[in-house]
N, CA, C and O atoms as a DFTB+ gen file, in Angstrom:
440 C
 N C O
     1  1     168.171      87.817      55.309
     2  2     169.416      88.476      55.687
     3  2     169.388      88.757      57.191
     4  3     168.484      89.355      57.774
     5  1     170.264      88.355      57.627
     6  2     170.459      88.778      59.059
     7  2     170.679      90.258      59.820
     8  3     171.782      90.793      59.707
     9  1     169.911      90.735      60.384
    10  2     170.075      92.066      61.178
    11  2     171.730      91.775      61.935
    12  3     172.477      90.797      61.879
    13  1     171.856      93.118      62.634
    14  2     173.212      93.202      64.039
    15  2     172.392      92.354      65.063
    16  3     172.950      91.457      65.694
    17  1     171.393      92.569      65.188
    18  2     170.637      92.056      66.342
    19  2     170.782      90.610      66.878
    20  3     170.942      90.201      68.028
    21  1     170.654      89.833      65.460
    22  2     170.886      88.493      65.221
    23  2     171.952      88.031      65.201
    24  3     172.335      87.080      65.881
    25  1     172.587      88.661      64.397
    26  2     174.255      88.184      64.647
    27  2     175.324      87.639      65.784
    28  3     176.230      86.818      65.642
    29  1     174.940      88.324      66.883
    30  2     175.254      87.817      68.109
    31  2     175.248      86.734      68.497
    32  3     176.121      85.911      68.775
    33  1     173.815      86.764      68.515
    34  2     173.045      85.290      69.033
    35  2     173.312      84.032      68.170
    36  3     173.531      82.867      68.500
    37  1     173.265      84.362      67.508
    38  2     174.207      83.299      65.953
    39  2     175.641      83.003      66.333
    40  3     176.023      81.837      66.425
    41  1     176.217      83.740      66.493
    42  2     177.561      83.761      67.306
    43  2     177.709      82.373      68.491
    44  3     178.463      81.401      68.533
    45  1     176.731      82.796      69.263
    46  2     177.065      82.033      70.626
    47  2     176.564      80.229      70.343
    48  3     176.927      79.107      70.696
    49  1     175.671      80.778      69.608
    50  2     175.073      79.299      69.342
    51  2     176.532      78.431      68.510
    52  3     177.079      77.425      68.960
    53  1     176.933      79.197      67.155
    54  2     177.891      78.531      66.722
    55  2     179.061      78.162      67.923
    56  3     179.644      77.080      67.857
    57  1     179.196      78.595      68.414
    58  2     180.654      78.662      69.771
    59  2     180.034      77.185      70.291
    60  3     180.586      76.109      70.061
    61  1     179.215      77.292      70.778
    62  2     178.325      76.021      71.218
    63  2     178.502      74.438      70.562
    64  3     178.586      73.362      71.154
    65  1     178.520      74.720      69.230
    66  2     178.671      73.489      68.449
    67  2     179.922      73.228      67.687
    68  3     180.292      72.251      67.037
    69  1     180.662      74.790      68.047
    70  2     182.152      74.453      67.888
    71  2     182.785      73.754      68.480
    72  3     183.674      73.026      68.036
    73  1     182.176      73.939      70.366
    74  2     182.738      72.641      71.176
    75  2     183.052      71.606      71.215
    76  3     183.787      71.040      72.023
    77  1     182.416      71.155      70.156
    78  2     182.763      69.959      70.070
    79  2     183.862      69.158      69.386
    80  3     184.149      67.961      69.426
    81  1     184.411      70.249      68.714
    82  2     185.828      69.904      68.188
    83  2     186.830      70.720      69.192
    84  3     187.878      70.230      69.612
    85  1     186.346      72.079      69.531
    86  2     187.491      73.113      70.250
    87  2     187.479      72.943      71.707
    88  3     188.374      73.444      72.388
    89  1     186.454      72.219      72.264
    90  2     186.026      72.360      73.601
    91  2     185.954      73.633      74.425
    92  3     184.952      73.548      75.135
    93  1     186.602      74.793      74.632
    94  2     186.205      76.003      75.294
    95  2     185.368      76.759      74.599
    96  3     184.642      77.509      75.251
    97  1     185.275      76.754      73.357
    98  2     183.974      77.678      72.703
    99  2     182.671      77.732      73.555
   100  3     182.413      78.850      74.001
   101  1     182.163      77.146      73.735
   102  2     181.186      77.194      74.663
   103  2     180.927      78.077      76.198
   104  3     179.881      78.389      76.768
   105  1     182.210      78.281      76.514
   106  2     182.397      79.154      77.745
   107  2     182.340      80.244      77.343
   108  3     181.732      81.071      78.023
   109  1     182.972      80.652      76.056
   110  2     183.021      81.739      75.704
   111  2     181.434      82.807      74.775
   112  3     181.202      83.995      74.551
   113  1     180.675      81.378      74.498
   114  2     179.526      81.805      73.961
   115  2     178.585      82.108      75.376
   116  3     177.636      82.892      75.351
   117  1     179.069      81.243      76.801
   118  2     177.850      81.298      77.493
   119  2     178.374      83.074      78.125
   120  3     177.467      83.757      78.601
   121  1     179.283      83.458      78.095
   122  2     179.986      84.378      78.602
   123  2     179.123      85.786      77.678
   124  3     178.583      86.799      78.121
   125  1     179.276      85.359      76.456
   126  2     178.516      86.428      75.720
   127  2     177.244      86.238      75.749
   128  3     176.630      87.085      75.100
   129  1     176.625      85.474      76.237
   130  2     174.552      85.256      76.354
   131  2     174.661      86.323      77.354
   132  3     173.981      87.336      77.196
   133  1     175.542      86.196      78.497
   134  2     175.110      87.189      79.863
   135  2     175.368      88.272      80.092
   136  3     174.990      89.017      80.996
   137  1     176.424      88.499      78.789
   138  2     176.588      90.029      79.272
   139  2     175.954      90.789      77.666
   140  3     176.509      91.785      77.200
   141  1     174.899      90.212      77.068
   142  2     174.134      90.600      75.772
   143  2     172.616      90.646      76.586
   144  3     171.751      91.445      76.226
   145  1     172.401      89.689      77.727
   146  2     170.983      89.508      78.002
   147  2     170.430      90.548      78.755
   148  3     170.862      90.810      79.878
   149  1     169.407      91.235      78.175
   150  2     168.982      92.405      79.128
   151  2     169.028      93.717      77.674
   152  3     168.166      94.591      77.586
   153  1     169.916      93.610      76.912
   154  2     170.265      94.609      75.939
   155  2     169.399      94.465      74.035
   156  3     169.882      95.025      73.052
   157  1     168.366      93.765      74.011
   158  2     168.248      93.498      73.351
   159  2     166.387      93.384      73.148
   160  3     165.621      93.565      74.094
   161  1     165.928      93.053      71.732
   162  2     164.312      92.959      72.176
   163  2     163.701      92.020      72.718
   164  3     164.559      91.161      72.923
   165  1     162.287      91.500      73.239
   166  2     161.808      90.940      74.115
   167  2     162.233      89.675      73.156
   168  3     162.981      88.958      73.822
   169  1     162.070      89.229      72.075
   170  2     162.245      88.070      70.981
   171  2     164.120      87.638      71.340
   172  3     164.366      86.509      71.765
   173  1     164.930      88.344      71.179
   174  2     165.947      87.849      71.472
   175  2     166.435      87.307      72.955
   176  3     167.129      86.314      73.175
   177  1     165.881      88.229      73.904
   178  2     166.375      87.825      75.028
   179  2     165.965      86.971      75.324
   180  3     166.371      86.627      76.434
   181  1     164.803      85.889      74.583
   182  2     164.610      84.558      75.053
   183  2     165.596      83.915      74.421
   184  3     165.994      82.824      74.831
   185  1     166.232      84.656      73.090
   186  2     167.470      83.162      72.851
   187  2     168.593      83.251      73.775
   188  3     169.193      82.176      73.746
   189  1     169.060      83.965      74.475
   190  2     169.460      84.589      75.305
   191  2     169.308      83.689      76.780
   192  3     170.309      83.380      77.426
   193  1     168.530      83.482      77.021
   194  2     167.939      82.445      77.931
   195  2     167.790      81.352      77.491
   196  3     167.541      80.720      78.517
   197  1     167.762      80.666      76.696
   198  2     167.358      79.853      76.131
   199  2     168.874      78.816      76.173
   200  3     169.024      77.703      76.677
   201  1     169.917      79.740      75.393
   202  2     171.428      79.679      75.130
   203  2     171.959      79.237      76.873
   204  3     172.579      78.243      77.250
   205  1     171.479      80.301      77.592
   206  2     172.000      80.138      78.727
   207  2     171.732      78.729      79.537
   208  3     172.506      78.123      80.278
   209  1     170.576      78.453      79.209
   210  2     169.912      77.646      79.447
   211  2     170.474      76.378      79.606
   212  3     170.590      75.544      80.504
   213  1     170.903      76.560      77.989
   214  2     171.153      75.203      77.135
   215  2     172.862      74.700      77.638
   216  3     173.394      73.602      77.805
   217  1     173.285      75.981      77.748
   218  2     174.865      75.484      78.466
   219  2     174.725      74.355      79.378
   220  3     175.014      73.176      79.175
   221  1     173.910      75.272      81.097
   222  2     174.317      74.751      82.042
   223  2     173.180      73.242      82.210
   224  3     173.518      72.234      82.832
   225  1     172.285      73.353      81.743
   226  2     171.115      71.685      81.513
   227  2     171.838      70.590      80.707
   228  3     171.485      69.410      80.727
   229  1     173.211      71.222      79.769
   230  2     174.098      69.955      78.817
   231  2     174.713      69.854      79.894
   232  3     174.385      68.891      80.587
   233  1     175.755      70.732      80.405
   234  2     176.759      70.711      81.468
   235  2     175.843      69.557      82.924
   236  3     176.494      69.019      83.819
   237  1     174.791      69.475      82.832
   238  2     173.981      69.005      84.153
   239  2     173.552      67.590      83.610
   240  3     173.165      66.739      84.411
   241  1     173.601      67.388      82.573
   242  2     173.327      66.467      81.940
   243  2     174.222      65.387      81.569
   244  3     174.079      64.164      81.575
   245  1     175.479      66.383      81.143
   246  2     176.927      65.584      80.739
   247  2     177.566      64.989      82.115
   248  3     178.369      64.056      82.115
   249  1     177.024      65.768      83.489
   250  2     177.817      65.145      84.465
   251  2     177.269      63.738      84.642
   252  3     177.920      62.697      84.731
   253  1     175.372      63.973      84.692
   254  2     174.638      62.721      85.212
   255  2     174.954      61.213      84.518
   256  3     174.846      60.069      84.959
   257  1     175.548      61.948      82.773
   258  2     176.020      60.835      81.845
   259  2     177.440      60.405      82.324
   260  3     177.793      59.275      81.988
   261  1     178.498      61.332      83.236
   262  2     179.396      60.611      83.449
   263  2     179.557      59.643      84.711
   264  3     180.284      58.678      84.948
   265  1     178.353      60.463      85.564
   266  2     178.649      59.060      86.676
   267  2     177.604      57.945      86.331
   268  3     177.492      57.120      87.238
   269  1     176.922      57.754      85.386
   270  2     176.472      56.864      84.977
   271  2     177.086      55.652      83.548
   272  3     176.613      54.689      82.944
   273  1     178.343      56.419      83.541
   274  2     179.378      55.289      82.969
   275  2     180.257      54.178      83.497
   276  3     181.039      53.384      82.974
   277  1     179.770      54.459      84.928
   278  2     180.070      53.318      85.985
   279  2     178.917      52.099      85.885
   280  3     179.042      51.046      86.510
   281  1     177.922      52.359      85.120
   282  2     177.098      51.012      84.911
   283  2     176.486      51.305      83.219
   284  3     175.304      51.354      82.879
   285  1     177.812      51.486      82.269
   286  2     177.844      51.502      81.349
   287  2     176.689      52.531      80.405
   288  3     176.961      52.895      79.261
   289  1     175.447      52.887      81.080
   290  2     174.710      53.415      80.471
   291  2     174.918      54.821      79.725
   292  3     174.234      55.187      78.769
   293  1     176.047      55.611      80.349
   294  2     176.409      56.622      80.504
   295  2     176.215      57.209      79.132
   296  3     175.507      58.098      78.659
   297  1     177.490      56.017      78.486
   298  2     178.023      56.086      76.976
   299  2     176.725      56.521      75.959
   300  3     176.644      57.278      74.991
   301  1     175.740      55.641      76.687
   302  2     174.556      55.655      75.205
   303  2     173.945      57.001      76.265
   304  3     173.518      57.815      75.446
   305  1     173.767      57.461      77.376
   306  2     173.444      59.183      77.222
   307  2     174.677      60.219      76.745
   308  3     174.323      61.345      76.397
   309  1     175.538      60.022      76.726
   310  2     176.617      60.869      76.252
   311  2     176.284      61.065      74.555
   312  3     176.469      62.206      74.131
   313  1     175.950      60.340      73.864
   314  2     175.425      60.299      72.766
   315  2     173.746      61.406      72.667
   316  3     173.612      62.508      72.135
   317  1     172.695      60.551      73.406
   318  2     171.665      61.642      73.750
   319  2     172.059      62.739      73.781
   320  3     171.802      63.620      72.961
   321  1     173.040      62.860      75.169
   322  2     173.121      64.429      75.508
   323  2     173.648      65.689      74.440
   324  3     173.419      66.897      74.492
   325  1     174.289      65.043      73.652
   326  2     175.070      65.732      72.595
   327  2     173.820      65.722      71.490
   328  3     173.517      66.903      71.316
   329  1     173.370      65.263      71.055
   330  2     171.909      65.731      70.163
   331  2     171.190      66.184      70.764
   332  3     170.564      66.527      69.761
   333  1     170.507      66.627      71.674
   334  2     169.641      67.274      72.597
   335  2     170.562      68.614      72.383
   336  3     170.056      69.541      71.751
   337  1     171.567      68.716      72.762
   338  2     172.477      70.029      72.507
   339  2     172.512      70.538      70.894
   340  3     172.526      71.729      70.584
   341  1     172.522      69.627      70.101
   342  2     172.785      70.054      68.481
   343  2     171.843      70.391      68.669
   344  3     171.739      71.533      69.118
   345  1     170.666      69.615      68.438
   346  2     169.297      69.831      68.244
   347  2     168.615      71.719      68.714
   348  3     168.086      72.600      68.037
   349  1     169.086      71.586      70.479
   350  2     168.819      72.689      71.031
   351  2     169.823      73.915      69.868
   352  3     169.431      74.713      69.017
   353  1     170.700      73.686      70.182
   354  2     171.417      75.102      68.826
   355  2     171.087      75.303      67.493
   356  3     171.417      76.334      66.906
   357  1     170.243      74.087      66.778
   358  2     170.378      74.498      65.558
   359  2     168.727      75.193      65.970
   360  3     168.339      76.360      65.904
   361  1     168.109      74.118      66.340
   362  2     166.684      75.290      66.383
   363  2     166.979      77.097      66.833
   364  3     166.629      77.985      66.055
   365  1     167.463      77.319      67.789
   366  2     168.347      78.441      68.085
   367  2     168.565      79.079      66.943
   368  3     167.943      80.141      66.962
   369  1     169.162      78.929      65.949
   370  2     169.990      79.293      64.849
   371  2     168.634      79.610      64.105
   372  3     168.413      80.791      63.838
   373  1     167.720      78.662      63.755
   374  2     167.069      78.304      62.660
   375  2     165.601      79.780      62.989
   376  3     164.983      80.477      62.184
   377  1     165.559      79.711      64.389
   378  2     164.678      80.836      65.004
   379  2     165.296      82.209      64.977
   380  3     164.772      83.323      64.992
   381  1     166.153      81.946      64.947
   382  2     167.423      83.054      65.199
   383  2     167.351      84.056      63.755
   384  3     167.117      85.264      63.770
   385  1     167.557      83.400      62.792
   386  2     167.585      83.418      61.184
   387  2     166.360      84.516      60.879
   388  3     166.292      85.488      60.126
   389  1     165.606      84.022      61.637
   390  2     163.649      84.314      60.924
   391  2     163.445      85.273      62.075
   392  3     162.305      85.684      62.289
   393  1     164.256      85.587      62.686
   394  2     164.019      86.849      64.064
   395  2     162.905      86.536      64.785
   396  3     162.263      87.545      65.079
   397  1     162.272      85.159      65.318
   398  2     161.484      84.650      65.440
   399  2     162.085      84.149      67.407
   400  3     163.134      83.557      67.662
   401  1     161.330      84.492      68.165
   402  2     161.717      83.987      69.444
   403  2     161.303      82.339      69.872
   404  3     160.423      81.659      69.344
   405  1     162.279      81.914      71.059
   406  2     162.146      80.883      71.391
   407  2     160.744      80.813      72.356
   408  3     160.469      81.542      73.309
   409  1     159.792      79.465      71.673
   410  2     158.412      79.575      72.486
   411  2     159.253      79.634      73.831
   412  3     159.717      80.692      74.258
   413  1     159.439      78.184      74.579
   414  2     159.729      78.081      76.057
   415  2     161.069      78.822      75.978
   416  3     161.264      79.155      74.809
   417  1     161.812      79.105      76.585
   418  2     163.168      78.916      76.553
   419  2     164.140      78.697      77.801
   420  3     165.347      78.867      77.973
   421  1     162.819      78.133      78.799
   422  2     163.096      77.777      80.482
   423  2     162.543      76.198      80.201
   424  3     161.945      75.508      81.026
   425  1     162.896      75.819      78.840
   426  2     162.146      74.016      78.873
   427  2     163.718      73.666      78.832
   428  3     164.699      74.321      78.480
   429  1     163.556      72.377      79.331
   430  2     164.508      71.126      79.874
   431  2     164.706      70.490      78.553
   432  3     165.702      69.847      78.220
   433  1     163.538      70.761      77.751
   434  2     163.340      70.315      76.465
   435  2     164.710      70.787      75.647
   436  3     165.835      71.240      75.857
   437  1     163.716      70.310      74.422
   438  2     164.039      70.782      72.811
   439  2     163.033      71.828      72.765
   440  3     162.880      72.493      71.740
């Protein structure tokens, strides 16, 4: 069962993977990582970072995939970049669940 604690952070992550049908959800989840981060225990505020993280490294990622659709490659990272993002939220979620913090949550990674 999920605490208040968790709930939040569950929140932003879903906003995240709502994007992809709603497209602004995501602004609105990274909007709530920053003004939640700092307020919370040492275990959350890495999802917290982690979330934040994960916005602006897709956003940095999605650009490098669009000027690289000028020599077609783009398309097959636009694909990457968007599982690297699921991937990054559901683990989020899945850590999130078990009140369990993110090991890194300053990795480039998964």
């Amino acid at each position: 069962m999920a605490s208040g604690e968790t709930t939040q952070i569950k929140i932003i992550y879903v906003l995240y993977l709502a994007g992809f049908v709603l497209g602004i959800t995501p602004i609105i989840g990274l909007v709530m990582a920053y003004m939640a981060r700092g307020s919370g225990p040492e275990w959350l505020e890495s999802h917290y970072t982690y979330a934040i993280r994960t916005f602006w490294i897709g956003l940095l990622y999605g650009m490098v995939a669009s000027v690289l659709t000028v020599v077609l490659i783009g398309f097959l990272l636009y694909a990457v970049v968007a599982i690297w993002f699921i991937v990054r939220c559901v683990k989020g979620l899945m850590r999130a669940d078990k009140e369990q913090p993110i090991e890194d949550p300053a990795t480039w990674m998964v």
